[in-house]
C-alpha cells in the first residue's frame, strides 16, 4: 500500500498497516443527516484506549459479541476485561478496582452473512437474559459488517434499546457499515428484510486490525472507500 488512506477525514499513513505503528486515537464524528451524530475515535494499536472507552460508559455488564474468525485472530483483545475478578480482588476479597470492573460475557457467532439469521438473533436474546443483562449493560459488536448488522439489531431490541459500541475489524466495516444506522438479519431466503435504524453510543476504530485482513478483502475495502469518497 503506497501513500495514505483517509477514513472519515482522518489520514492513515501506509505504515499503519505494517508491524507496530502506534497512533493515539483522535476524535471523529459520524453524522447521519438529521437522525444522529455519533462520536467516534480512530487510531492504530490503541487497545488500551478502546478498553478505557468501554469502561467510561460504566456498564454493569459487557455483552461482547464477535465471530469465529475474529475470535481466533483477536480473541485476547479484551483479555484485560475478561480476567477472573478473583485476580483483581486478591487476598482481602475486596477491591475498588474490582467493583468498577463490569462482568464480561462473550458470544461467538458464525462468520459472514451466516450470522444474520433469526435463529442467531433469538440465541442472542436468550443468552442476554440468561447471563443477567440489564438496562445498564453495554453491547459491544466486535467484527465485520455482518456481525455489526445483527448485533445492532439485537441491541436495538434488547430492553427497547441498549447501549451499543461498534469495534469494527475490517476496512469495509470501518468506513461503510459504521456510516450507516441500518441493522438487519436475513429471513425466509430474503436479504436484510428484518431490521431497524439504530445509533451506537460510540464507534471505536483500531486500524491495526487491517494487518490481519486477506489482501483481497483489504483492497475491496479500499475500493469501496474510493467509491464512497
PDB file of N, CA and C in Angstrom, residues 28 45 78 110 167 181 195 203 205 215:
ATOM      1  N   UNK A  28     -13.415  11.724  15.952  1.00  0.00           N
ATOM      2  CA  UNK A  28     -14.075  11.986  14.677  1.00  0.00           C
ATOM      3  C   UNK A  28     -15.583  11.942  14.931  1.00  0.00           C
ATOM      4  N   UNK A  45      -3.176   0.561  16.897  1.00  0.00           N
ATOM      5  CA  UNK A  45      -2.649  -0.098  18.098  1.00  0.00           C
ATOM      6  C   UNK A  45      -3.107   0.640  19.350  1.00  0.00           C
ATOM      7  N   UNK A  78      -9.681  -8.274  24.383  1.00  0.00           N
ATOM      8  CA  UNK A  78     -10.369  -7.780  25.570  1.00  0.00           C
ATOM      9  C   UNK A  78      -9.996  -8.577  26.820  1.00  0.00           C
ATOM     10  N   UNK A 110     -21.361 -17.334  13.920  1.00  0.00           N
ATOM     11  CA  UNK A 110     -20.705 -17.781  12.676  1.00  0.00           C
ATOM     12  C   UNK A 110     -20.205 -16.576  11.888  1.00  0.00           C
ATOM     13  N   UNK A 167     -16.878  -1.891  17.412  1.00  0.00           N
ATOM     14  CA  UNK A 167     -15.426  -2.005  17.270  1.00  0.00           C
ATOM     15  C   UNK A 167     -15.180  -2.814  15.994  1.00  0.00           C
ATOM     16  N   UNK A 181     -26.843   3.718   9.826  1.00  0.00           N
ATOM     17  CA  UNK A 181     -27.549   3.315  11.040  1.00  0.00           C
ATOM     18  C   UNK A 181     -28.340   2.030  10.845  1.00  0.00           C
ATOM     19  N   UNK A 195     -35.072  -5.489  10.139  1.00  0.00           N
ATOM     20  CA  UNK A 195     -34.040  -4.611  10.671  1.00  0.00           C
ATOM     21  C   UNK A 195     -34.601  -3.331  11.249  1.00  0.00           C
ATOM     22  N   UNK A 203     -18.266   4.731  18.217  1.00  0.00           N
ATOM     23  CA  UNK A 203     -17.607   3.890  17.218  1.00  0.00           C
ATOM     24  C   UNK A 203     -16.108   4.000  17.469  1.00  0.00           C
ATOM     25  N   UNK A 205     -12.390   2.724  16.403  1.00  0.00           N
ATOM     26  CA  UNK A 205     -11.677   2.098  15.279  1.00  0.00           C
ATOM     27  C   UNK A 205     -10.191   1.968  15.584  1.00  0.00           C
ATOM     28  N   UNK A 215      -5.386  -9.986   1.630  1.00  0.00           N
ATOM     29  CA  UNK A 215      -5.085  -8.898   0.693  1.00  0.00           C
ATOM     30  C   UNK A 215      -6.307  -8.496  -0.134  1.00  0.00           C
TER      31      UNK A 215
END
